[in-house]
CSV table of C-alpha atoms in Angstrom, one decimal:
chain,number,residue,atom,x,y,z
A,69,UNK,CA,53.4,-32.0,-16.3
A,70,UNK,CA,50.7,-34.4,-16.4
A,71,UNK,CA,47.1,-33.3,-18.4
A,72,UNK,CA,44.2,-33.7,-15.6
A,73,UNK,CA,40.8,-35.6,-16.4
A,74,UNK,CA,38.1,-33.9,-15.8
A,75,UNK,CA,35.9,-37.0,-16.5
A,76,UNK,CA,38.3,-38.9,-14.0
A,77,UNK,CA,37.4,-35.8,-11.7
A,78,UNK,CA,33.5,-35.8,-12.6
A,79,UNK,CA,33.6,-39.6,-11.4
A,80,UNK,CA,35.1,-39.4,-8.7
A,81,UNK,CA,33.1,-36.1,-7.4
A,82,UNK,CA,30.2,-38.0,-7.6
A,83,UNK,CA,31.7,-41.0,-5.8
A,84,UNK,CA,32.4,-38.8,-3.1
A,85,UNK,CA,28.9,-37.0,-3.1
A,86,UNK,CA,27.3,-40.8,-2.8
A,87,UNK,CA,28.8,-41.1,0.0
A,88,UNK,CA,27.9,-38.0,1.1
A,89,UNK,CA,31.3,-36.4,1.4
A,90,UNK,CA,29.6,-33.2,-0.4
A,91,UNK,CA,32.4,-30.7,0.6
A,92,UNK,CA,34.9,-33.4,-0.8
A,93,UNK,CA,32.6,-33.6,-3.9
A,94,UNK,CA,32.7,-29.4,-4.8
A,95,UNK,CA,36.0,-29.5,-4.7
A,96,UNK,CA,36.6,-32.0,-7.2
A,97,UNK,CA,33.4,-30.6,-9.0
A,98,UNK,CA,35.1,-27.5,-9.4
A,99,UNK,CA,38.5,-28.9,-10.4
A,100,UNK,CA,37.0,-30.7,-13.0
A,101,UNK,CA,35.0,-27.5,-14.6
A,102,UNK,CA,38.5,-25.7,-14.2
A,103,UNK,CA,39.7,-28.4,-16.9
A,104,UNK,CA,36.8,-28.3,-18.6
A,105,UNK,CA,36.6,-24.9,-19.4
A,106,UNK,CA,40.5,-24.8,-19.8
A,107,UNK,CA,39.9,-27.7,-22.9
A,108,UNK,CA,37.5,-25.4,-24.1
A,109,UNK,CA,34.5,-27.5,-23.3
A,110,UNK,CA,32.1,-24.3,-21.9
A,111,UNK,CA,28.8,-26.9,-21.7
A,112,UNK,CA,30.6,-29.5,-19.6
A,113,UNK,CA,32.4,-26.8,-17.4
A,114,UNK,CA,28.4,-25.4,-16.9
A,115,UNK,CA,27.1,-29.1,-15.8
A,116,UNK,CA,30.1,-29.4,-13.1
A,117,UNK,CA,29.8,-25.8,-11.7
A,118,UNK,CA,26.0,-27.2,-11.7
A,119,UNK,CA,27.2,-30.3,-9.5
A,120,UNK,CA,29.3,-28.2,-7.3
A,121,UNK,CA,26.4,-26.3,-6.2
A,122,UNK,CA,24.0,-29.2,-5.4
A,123,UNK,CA,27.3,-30.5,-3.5
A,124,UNK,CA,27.8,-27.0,-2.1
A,125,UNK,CA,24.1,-26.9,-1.0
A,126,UNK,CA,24.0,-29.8,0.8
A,127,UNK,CA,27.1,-29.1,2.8
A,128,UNK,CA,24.9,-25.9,4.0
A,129,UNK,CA,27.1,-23.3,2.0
A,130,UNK,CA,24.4,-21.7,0.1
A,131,UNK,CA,26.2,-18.9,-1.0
A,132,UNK,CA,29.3,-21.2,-2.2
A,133,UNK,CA,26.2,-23.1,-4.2
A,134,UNK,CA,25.0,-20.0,-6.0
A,135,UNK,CA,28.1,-18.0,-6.7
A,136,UNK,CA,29.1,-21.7,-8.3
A,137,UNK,CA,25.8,-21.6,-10.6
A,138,UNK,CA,25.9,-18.2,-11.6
A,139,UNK,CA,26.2,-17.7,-14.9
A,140,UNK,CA,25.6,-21.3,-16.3
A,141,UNK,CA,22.1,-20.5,-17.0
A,142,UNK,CA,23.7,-18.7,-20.0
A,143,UNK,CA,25.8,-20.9,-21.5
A,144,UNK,CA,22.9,-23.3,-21.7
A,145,UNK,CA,20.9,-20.8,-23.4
A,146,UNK,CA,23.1,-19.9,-25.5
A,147,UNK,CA,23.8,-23.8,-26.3
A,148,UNK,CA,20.4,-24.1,-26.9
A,149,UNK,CA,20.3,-27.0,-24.2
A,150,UNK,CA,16.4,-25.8,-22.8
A,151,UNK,CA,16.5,-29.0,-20.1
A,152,UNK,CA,20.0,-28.0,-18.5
A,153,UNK,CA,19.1,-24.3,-18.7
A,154,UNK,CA,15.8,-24.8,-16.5
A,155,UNK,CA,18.3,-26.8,-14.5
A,156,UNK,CA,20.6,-24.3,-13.5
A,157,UNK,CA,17.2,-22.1,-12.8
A,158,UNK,CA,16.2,-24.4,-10.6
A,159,UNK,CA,19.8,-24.9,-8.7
A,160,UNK,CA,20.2,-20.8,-8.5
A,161,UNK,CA,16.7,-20.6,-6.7
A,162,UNK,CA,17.3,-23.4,-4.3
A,163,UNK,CA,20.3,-21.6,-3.2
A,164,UNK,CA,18.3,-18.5,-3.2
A,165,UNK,CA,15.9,-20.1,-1.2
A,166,UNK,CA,18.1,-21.3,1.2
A,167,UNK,CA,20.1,-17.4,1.5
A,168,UNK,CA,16.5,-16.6,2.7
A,169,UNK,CA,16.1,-14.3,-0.6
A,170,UNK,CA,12.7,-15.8,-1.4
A,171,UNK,CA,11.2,-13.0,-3.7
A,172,UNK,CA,14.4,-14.2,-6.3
A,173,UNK,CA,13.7,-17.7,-5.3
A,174,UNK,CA,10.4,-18.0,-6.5
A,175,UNK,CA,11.1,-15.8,-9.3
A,176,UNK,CA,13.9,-18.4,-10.2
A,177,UNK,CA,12.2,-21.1,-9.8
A,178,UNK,CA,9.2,-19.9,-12.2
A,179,UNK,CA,11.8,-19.6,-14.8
A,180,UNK,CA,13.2,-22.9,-14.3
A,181,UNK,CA,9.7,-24.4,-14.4
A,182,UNK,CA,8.7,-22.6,-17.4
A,183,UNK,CA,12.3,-23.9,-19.3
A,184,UNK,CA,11.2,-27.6,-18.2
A,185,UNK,CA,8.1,-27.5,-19.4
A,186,UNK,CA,9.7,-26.5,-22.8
A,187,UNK,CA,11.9,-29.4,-22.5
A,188,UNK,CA,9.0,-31.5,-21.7
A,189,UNK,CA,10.3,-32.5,-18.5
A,190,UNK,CA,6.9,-32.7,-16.3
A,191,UNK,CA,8.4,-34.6,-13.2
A,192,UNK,CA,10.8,-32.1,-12.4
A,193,UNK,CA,8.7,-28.9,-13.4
A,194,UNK,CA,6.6,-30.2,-11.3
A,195,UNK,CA,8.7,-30.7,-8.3
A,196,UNK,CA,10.3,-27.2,-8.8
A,197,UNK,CA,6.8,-25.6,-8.7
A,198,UNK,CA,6.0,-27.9,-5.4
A,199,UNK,CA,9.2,-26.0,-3.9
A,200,UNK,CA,7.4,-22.6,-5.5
A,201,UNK,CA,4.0,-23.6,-3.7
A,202,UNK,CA,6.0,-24.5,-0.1
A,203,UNK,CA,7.4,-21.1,0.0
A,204,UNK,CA,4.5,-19.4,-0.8
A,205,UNK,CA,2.4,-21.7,2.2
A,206,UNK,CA,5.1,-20.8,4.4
A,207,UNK,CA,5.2,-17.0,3.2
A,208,UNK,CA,1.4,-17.1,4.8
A,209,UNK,CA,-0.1,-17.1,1.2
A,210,UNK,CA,-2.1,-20.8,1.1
A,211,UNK,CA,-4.6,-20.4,-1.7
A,212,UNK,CA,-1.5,-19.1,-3.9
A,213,UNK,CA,0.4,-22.2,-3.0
A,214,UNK,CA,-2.2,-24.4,-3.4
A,215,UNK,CA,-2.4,-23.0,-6.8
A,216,UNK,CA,1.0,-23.6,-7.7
A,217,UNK,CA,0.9,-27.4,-6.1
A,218,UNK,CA,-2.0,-27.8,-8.6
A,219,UNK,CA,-0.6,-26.2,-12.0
A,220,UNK,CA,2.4,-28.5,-11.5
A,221,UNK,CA,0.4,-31.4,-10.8
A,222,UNK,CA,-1.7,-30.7,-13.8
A,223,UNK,CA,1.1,-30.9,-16.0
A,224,UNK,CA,2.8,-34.2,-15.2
A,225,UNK,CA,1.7,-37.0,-17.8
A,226,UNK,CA,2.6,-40.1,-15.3
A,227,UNK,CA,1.8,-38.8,-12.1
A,228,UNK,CA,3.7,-40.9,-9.2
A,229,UNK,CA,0.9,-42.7,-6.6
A,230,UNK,CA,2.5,-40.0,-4.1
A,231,UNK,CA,0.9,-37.3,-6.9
A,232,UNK,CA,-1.9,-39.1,-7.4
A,233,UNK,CA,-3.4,-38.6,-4.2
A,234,UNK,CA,-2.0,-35.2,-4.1
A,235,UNK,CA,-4.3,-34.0,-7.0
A,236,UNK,CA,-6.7,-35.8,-5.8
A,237,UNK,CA,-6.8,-34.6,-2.1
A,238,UNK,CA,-6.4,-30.5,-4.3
A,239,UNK,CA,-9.5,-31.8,-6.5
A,240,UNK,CA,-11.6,-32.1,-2.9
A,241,UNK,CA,-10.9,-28.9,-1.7
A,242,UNK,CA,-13.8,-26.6,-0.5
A,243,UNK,CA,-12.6,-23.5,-1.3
């Protein structure tokens, strides 16, 4: 019986989701966390279940996505690994987002964006708290949202010329 490669797997997964074969993708995803985790390799096995629900999410099966990134949260934590742990925060409330459970969502995605900003990673904190400040415009609550926007914005050390103008367009407003 031959030994499978999950790194063989992992590469080719993300061949596939370039292309933007994604259902193609989270099956190889989860092959390759299935031979992770049977080597023993818990973090790795995390970061694939991790791929297999961005792929899953972008082949529309949300709740494929989040029943794939359940529980990886923990093994980061426990790992100590802050950045991937605010990760799979972020990847559970995208897919709770898009289940329409948007009370977890944002709840989610404050965690995640607390966890980045202890891992010093201001881009994407920043970005989950934009998807935060979306849900709450679209949930009819604009000041909140705005609010959001901003204290994401506020944090990022290199803002983007996109950002730029955002913070400067919430530093004009008249409220």
């Amino acid at each position: 019986m031959t030994e499978i490669d999950p790194k063989q797997l992992s590469t080719q997964a993300s061949q596939f989701y370039q292309e933007g074969d994604f259902k193609q993708a989270a099956g190889l995803f989860a092959e390759a966390a299935q031979a992770y985790q049977a080597a023993g390799n818990l973090l790795d096995s995390a970061e694939m279940r991790n791929n297999q629900s961005v792929a899953l999410l972008q082949d529309d099966d949300a709740e494929g996505a989040l029943q794939a990134v359940l529980g990886t949260e923990a093994i980061f934590a426990e790992a100590g690994d802050v950045r991937r742990q605010g990760l799979a925060a972020g990847n559970e409330a995208a897919a709770l987002e898009e289940l329409k459970r948007l009370d977890q969502a944002v709840e989610r995605y404050q965690a995640s964006a607390d966890l980045l900003e202890q891992a010093g990673e201001d881009q994407m904190r920043a970005l989950v708290l934009q998807s935060v400040a979306w849900i709450l415009i679209r949930r009819g609550k604009f000041f909140e949202g705005l609010f959001a926007m901003n204290s994401g914005l506020r944090g990022v050390k290199n803002p983007t010329l996109k950002q730029k103008i955002l913070r400067t367009l919430l530093k004009l407003r008249t409220w």
